[in-house]
Amino acid sequence: MLTYSFENKGSDSLYEFLYKKIIEDILACRLAPDEKLPSKRALAKHLSISTVTVENAYNQLVAEGYIYSKPKSGYYVCRISSPVMNTGSLKPAYESRSEDSEDAFCGVDLAMNSAARDSFPFSVWTKLMREVMADKSELLTVNSPSTGVRELRCAISDYLFQFRGMKADPDCIVVGAGTEYLYSLIIQLLGRQKRYALEDPGYRKIAQIYRANNVSFHCIPVDKSGVEISALENSRADVLHISPSHHFPTGIVTPVSRRYELLSWAEKSPDRYIIEDDYDSEFRFSGRPIPSLQSIDHSGKVIYINTFSKSLTSTIRISYMVLPEELMALYKKELSFYACTVSNFEQYTLSAFIRQGYYEKHINRMRNYYRNQRDTLMSEIKKHPLFGRVQIKEEDAGLHFLMKVDTPLSDRELIEKGRQKGIRLTCLSEYYHKHSSADRHTLIINYSGLPREDIKRAVGLLFEVI
Amino acid sequence: MLTYSFENKGSDSLYEFLYKKIIEDILACRLAPDEKLPSKRALAKHLSISTVTVENAYNQLVAEGYIYSKPKSGYYVCRISSPVMNTGSLKPAYESRSEDSEDAFCGVDLAMNSAARDSFPFSVWTKLMREVMADKSELLTVNSPSTGVRELRCAISDYLFQFRGMKADPDCIVVGAGTEYLYSLIIQLLGRQKRYALEDPGYRKIAQIYRANNVSFHCIPVDKSGVEISALENSRADVLHISPSHHFPTGIVTPVSRRYELLSWAEKSPDRYIIEDDYDSEFRFSGRPIPSLQSIDHSGKVIYINTFSKSLTSTIRISYMVLPEELMALYKKELSFYACTVSNFEQYTLSAFIRQGYYEKHINRMRNYYRNQRDTLMSEIKKHPLFGRVQIKEEDAGLHFLMKVDTPLSDRELIEKGRQKGIRLTCLSEYYHKHSSADRHTLIINYSGLPREDIKRAVGLLFEVI
């Protein structure tokens, strides 16, 4: 009869130990297929353990398919083909790494266009979260509609109306965990067989996302007013993905005449749509925000998309899109089976944050902060003895500007030299899909995430490199 | 000269009003293309407003491309092709709807397999969130790696080891906002040209997601041990998506012999992989959880996927997958440009929730709750005079069981009659991709979200319907 010593059972319970031992015997063929196991009572007596312990072990073995029971007969061993079993019980040791080592660069970073790190109003956010927990606990466990909780969609709609002059029906808004996720929903909505068009130069991630989704796309050259209409026509693209209010990285604002041309292009075919990515429209330093393309679209051709990850903090993942009515109907039909990707907690907290005026205040404060940041950086640059070797472009908006430098180095050499000196740089040429020689030696100066105390050092390093 | 009355400017500032009026004149062709505008000083004097106001309006019009400036000459009107403009200023009125109306059913619901609504430990979660806010504010603004913050991945790895006996390197874990999102990452990782295989019957959303992603898939019949190997071979599929520890909706546990056969199938080609969806393995009522397929896979063929949305509350969107090393390397190369879709707040809160033992306690409490729920429901069913007309199957695990009923009604009629009587029902036949007559008249009784006080009423209604 099966005999096991329970001395080495370690922290396992008796039944777990017995269960593991029998598995070992089955996998090592010491118990043959269809061999009959001792009865529960007999084995219990033999091993001096309780019948319940054996019963638990046998039940677990039945549940997992190692043994089977025949009514009124007993338990038998199953036929198992591949006798390799991981019976490991010691905890595996994984290389211990700290969180920081994943992002080890600790010099001055002008390449990353992240939000200022310490700007997020934690105390307000915590207060609102606590209020939401207290006041909304009922609603917090009710599934959000696929498009997001209505309260947040209404808050976004009101915000868009008041600060962006846009009419956005809350029922046409879709909330999601980041614009990247929303892009993938748009691809599913419009169809993978469509031909997409992107700006060249343009934000690299957008091309990466289309590529990862196996969607064919064309890169349309950008002139001083935005994407070139003739190139767009020639590309035979269906869907145009643009940032007309503040193009990244050039900072170009598409003027209203080009906007109407783009809308006319879209209206020429029922298949055509424009994705308007309005990611940092909040941070215009002078005058009103540029009106969105969506607000002058009367044919339901514009999908408006924006994010709170840029304007609040990149570690909060909430974005949204405003769909034309027709596409919203299609979304409801085809894609509303998807659960909303943002948790209710954060949806209600953000909703309170907007409703109670904190978002507006935050944006105003951040706009001032970034303007100040830019001004300080500019004045440091202008003071530098080598200022004559650089030329600044597009400094009116957003979280970066362009700096054309007079240097014998290639763009690659610039970046590498920067790396050696402890300053991370990025060049406009890196954002071109098709290579263009026109914009060589142009650095993109992302100042939004640069700590105030590093500005002087950053400028010093910058001029050492060029 | 341009003359505007500022009487009707409403809440607009002077400069905004002037800016809008000039746009109206341009779009109505009252100002012709290339017409020169009055100088800032002249217009200011004419309208009795300050030069700065005119300057602001002109600057905004230049920024948006309505007018252009010629150095040392003045401002001119741009040529704009499509003179349709939305100058709307009144807030649009959207139909007012309450949150509830999106999910208006208020009878007894046995069709939805949601978590119990009031079971989520709010006070603990709030406490931890507050702690995270206080202790981690530094880390909260540091971007999470694409795969999720390391602290959470380590907590998940430890949990999987302790409670699931699995070895999962934290560096092979990817955290995302829901399993649906992770499925889309898997498709991008393995490739859209691959042929996928799903269980038939099976969880409907999975097929919907593959369809929405234009991925071709085959439905493999499920016998009493899980997917049929011969049908799987014949399908020529590359990737198999299964729930071997608790199949939905039949509740089948795939025995270890079939598991090895599945692994052998996967090992036959480098293109083959198995997606193991372990969505409710925590809720086995007797014995240990069934070991995962991942834990007996030695060839790097299994992608393990699980979610906290099922075990905690569906309104928290955090899921994760464990990738084989080779696929993790591919992920890092091809997909790590994606930002993590879960906010840092929730990642650190969940991490503390697991580390401090609350998750284990919660699972244990919920397992008891669901067991109790099932026992109460079963005893009510057994007490019913018409009990002889039903047959219960698969009641050992998960949050539902099957009930075969002896009825002259078709499945569609059963559901419709239920709807009329105020009980929402679902049938096994609805989960088949290819129609099978074998499993007609089998209801799926989802009891997890059923309020305790509704159980008696639910059973009464159930027997009225059949």
Tab-separated table of N, CA, C and O in Angstrom, chain A residues 325-379:
chain	number	residue	atom	x	y	z
A	325	GLU	N	-22.243	61.999	-34.461
A	325	GLU	CA	-23.408	61.176	-34.117
A	325	GLU	C	-23.442	59.820	-34.821
A	325	GLU	O	-23.727	58.794	-34.220
A	326	GLU	N	-23.148	59.867	-36.119
A	326	GLU	CA	-23.234	58.646	-36.914
A	326	GLU	C	-22.248	57.584	-36.404
A	326	GLU	O	-22.579	56.403	-36.291
A	327	LEU	N	-21.041	58.047	-36.068
A	327	LEU	CA	-20.041	57.106	-35.557
A	327	LEU	C	-20.398	56.639	-34.154
A	327	LEU	O	-20.101	55.515	-33.767
A	328	MET	N	-21.047	57.496	-33.381
A	328	MET	CA	-21.464	57.085	-32.041
A	328	MET	C	-22.492	55.961	-32.145
A	328	MET	O	-22.444	55.008	-31.367
A	329	ALA	N	-23.397	56.089	-33.116
A	329	ALA	CA	-24.392	55.030	-33.311
A	329	ALA	C	-23.680	53.723	-33.675
A	329	ALA	O	-24.018	52.644	-33.175
A	330	LEU	N	-22.650	53.834	-34.519
A	330	LEU	CA	-21.878	52.648	-34.903
A	330	LEU	C	-21.133	52.077	-33.695
A	330	LEU	O	-21.099	50.858	-33.485
A	331	TYR	N	-20.569	52.976	-32.882
A	331	TYR	CA	-19.869	52.521	-31.664
A	331	TYR	C	-20.822	51.721	-30.788
A	331	TYR	O	-20.499	50.642	-30.309
A	332	LYS	N	-22.033	52.277	-30.589
A	332	LYS	CA	-23.003	51.598	-29.703
A	332	LYS	C	-23.344	50.218	-30.241
A	332	LYS	O	-23.506	49.261	-29.500
A	333	LYS	N	-23.425	50.122	-31.559
A	333	LYS	CA	-23.793	48.856	-32.184
A	333	LYS	C	-22.638	47.850	-32.132
A	333	LYS	O	-22.845	46.694	-31.804
A	334	GLU	N	-21.440	48.311	-32.445
A	334	GLU	CA	-20.334	47.375	-32.655
A	334	GLU	C	-19.374	47.229	-31.473
A	334	GLU	O	-18.777	46.173	-31.294
A	335	LEU	N	-19.175	48.279	-30.704
A	335	LEU	CA	-18.083	48.240	-29.724
A	335	LEU	C	-18.510	48.450	-28.275
A	335	LEU	O	-17.673	48.435	-27.377
A	336	SER	N	-19.815	48.618	-28.039
A	336	SER	CA	-20.201	48.929	-26.664
A	336	SER	C	-20.141	47.694	-25.761
A	336	SER	O	-20.410	47.794	-24.569
A	337	PHE	N	-19.743	46.551	-26.312
A	337	PHE	CA	-19.535	45.387	-25.440
A	337	PHE	C	-18.270	45.567	-24.604
A	337	PHE	O	-18.095	44.914	-23.581
A	338	TYR	N	-17.384	46.463	-25.027
A	338	TYR	CA	-16.166	46.700	-24.253
A	338	TYR	C	-16.507	47.375	-22.930
A	338	TYR	O	-17.299	48.312	-22.896
A	339	ALA	N	-15.887	46.909	-21.853
A	339	ALA	CA	-16.007	47.610	-20.580
A	339	ALA	C	-15.179	48.881	-20.664
A	339	ALA	O	-14.164	48.917	-21.355
A	340	CYS	N	-15.621	49.911	-19.962
A	340	CYS	CA	-14.831	51.146	-19.910
A	340	CYS	C	-13.506	50.827	-19.205
A	340	CYS	O	-13.480	50.087	-18.225
A	341	THR	N	-12.406	51.377	-19.726
A	341	THR	CA	-11.082	51.015	-19.192
A	341	THR	C	-10.635	51.872	-18.006
A	341	THR	O	-9.577	51.632	-17.444
A	342	VAL	N	-11.441	52.861	-17.626
A	342	VAL	CA	-11.062	53.698	-16.476
A	342	VAL	C	-11.927	53.321	-15.281
A	342	VAL	O	-13.137	53.142	-15.410
A	343	SER	N	-11.315	53.175	-14.121
A	343	SER	CA	-12.076	52.765	-12.943
A	343	SER	C	-13.043	53.872	-12.533
A	343	SER	O	-12.802	55.057	-12.755
A	344	ASN	N	-14.142	53.476	-11.911
A	344	ASN	CA	-15.151	54.438	-11.472
A	344	ASN	C	-14.580	55.475	-10.507
A	344	ASN	O	-14.920	56.653	-10.588
A	345	PHE	N	-13.740	55.018	-9.574
A	345	PHE	CA	-13.122	55.950	-8.614
A	345	PHE	C	-12.578	57.169	-9.332
A	345	PHE	O	-12.866	58.301	-8.995
A	346	GLU	N	-11.749	56.904	-10.325
A	346	GLU	CA	-11.064	58.006	-10.983
A	346	GLU	C	-12.016	58.804	-11.862
A	346	GLU	O	-11.866	60.015	-11.986
A	347	GLN	N	-13.000	58.143	-12.437
A	347	GLN	CA	-13.967	58.885	-13.247
A	347	GLN	C	-14.749	59.879	-12.387
A	347	GLN	O	-14.922	61.037	-12.757
A	348	TYR	N	-15.224	59.416	-11.218
A	348	TYR	CA	-15.992	60.327	-10.365
A	348	TYR	C	-15.101	61.409	-9.754
A	348	TYR	O	-15.538	62.553	-9.572
A	349	THR	N	-13.865	61.041	-9.419
A	349	THR	CA	-12.963	62.050	-8.840
A	349	THR	C	-12.666	63.139	-9.862
A	349	THR	O	-12.736	64.332	-9.563
A	350	LEU	N	-12.362	62.723	-11.093
A	350	LEU	CA	-12.069	63.714	-12.135
A	350	LEU	C	-13.299	64.581	-12.397
A	350	LEU	O	-13.197	65.792	-12.584
A	351	SER	N	-14.454	63.943	-12.379
A	351	SER	CA	-15.690	64.673	-12.603
A	351	SER	C	-15.860	65.777	-11.546
A	351	SER	O	-16.151	66.934	-11.869
A	352	ALA	N	-15.631	65.448	-10.273
A	352	ALA	CA	-15.720	66.451	-9.208
A	352	ALA	C	-14.644	67.516	-9.396
A	352	ALA	O	-14.883	68.708	-9.175
A	353	PHE	N	-13.472	67.078	-9.827
A	353	PHE	CA	-12.340	67.995	-10.028
A	353	PHE	C	-12.689	69.052	-11.081
A	353	PHE	O	-12.375	70.230	-10.930
A	354	ILE	N	-13.358	68.621	-12.139
A	354	ILE	CA	-13.764	69.575	-13.184
A	354	ILE	C	-14.920	70.444	-12.686
A	354	ILE	O	-14.881	71.657	-12.742
A	355	ARG	N	-15.963	69.792	-12.160
A	355	ARG	CA	-17.174	70.480	-11.732
A	355	ARG	C	-16.918	71.553	-10.687
A	355	ARG	O	-17.569	72.588	-10.671
A	356	GLN	N	-16.009	71.265	-9.781
A	356	GLN	CA	-15.771	72.214	-8.684
A	356	GLN	C	-14.733	73.272	-9.062
A	356	GLN	O	-14.250	74.016	-8.200
A	357	GLY	N	-14.397	73.340	-10.343
A	357	GLY	CA	-13.539	74.422	-10.825
A	357	GLY	C	-12.047	74.202	-10.630
A	357	GLY	O	-11.238	75.063	-10.982
A	358	TYR	N	-11.656	73.038	-10.082
A	358	TYR	CA	-10.235	72.816	-9.825
A	358	TYR	C	-9.450	72.626	-11.116
A	358	TYR	O	-8.288	72.989	-11.220
A	359	TYR	N	-10.104	72.030	-12.098
A	359	TYR	CA	-9.378	71.769	-13.348
A	359	TYR	C	-9.015	73.083	-14.028
A	359	TYR	O	-7.875	73.283	-14.443
A	360	GLU	N	-9.980	74.009	-14.076
A	360	GLU	CA	-9.719	75.308	-14.678
A	360	GLU	C	-8.569	76.019	-13.962
A	360	GLU	O	-7.649	76.538	-14.580
A	361	LYS	N	-8.650	75.991	-12.623
A	361	LYS	CA	-7.584	76.640	-11.840
A	361	LYS	C	-6.232	75.991	-12.119
A	361	LYS	O	-5.223	76.669	-12.263
A	362	HIS	N	-6.257	74.669	-12.179
A	362	HIS	CA	-5.012	73.941	-12.431
A	362	HIS	C	-4.421	74.327	-13.787
A	362	HIS	O	-3.225	74.606	-13.901
A	363	ILE	N	-5.286	74.359	-14.795
A	363	ILE	CA	-4.821	74.713	-16.143
A	363	ILE	C	-4.241	76.130	-16.144
A	363	ILE	O	-3.170	76.376	-16.700
A	364	ASN	N	-4.948	77.052	-15.496
A	364	ASN	CA	-4.444	78.427	-15.456
A	364	ASN	C	-3.088	78.495	-14.753
A	364	ASN	O	-2.176	79.169	-15.212
A	365	ARG	N	-2.996	77.775	-13.635
A	365	ARG	CA	-1.744	77.797	-12.898
A	365	ARG	C	-0.613	77.203	-13.744
A	365	ARG	O	0.489	77.744	-13.820
A	366	MET	N	-0.934	76.071	-14.410
A	366	MET	CA	0.094	75.401	-15.203
A	366	MET	C	0.493	76.238	-16.415
A	366	MET	O	1.650	76.252	-16.805
A	367	ARG	N	-0.483	76.964	-16.987
A	367	ARG	CA	-0.165	77.797	-18.134
A	367	ARG	C	0.846	78.866	-17.713
A	367	ARG	O	1.838	79.115	-18.378
A	368	ASN	N	0.572	79.473	-16.549
A	368	ASN	CA	1.515	80.457	-16.027
A	368	ASN	C	2.873	79.841	-15.728
A	368	ASN	O	3.912	80.408	-16.030
A	369	TYR	N	2.807	78.649	-15.123
A	369	TYR	CA	4.054	77.963	-14.780
A	369	TYR	C	4.881	77.708	-16.035
A	369	TYR	O	6.074	78.001	-16.085
A	370	TYR	N	4.239	77.195	-17.072
A	370	TYR	CA	4.973	76.872	-18.300
A	370	TYR	C	5.449	78.147	-19.002
A	370	TYR	O	6.528	78.176	-19.584
A	371	ARG	N	4.611	79.207	-18.940
A	371	ARG	CA	5.030	80.457	-19.573
A	371	ARG	C	6.285	80.981	-18.883
A	371	ARG	O	7.265	81.363	-19.519
A	372	ASN	N	6.236	80.937	-17.563
A	372	ASN	CA	7.361	81.357	-16.756
A	372	ASN	C	8.607	80.537	-17.047
A	372	ASN	O	9.717	81.061	-17.209
A	373	GLN	N	8.388	79.242	-17.146
A	373	GLN	CA	9.445	78.289	-17.441
A	373	GLN	C	10.087	78.646	-18.783
A	373	GLN	O	11.306	78.742	-18.904
A	374	ARG	N	9.232	78.883	-19.772
A	374	ARG	CA	9.719	79.237	-21.095
A	374	ARG	C	10.493	80.562	-21.044
A	374	ARG	O	11.586	80.683	-21.588
A	375	ASP	N	9.905	81.562	-20.346
A	375	ASP	CA	10.544	82.873	-20.286
A	375	ASP	C	11.925	82.791	-19.626
A	375	ASP	O	12.887	83.392	-20.105
A	376	THR	N	11.986	82.039	-18.533
A	376	THR	CA	13.268	81.903	-17.833
A	376	THR	C	14.294	81.228	-18.737
A	376	THR	O	15.439	81.667	-18.867
A	377	LEU	N	13.851	80.167	-19.388
A	377	LEU	CA	14.742	79.431	-20.281
A	377	LEU	C	15.206	80.333	-21.429
A	377	LEU	O	16.395	80.405	-21.752
A	378	MET	N	14.262	81.068	-22.026
A	378	MET	CA	14.595	81.959	-23.135
A	378	MET	C	15.586	83.034	-22.700
A	378	MET	O	16.527	83.356	-23.415
A	379	SER	N	15.365	83.570	-21.516
A	379	SER	CA	16.233	84.671	-21.105
A	379	SER	C	17.642	84.133	-20.829
A	379	SER	O	18.631	84.794	-21.136
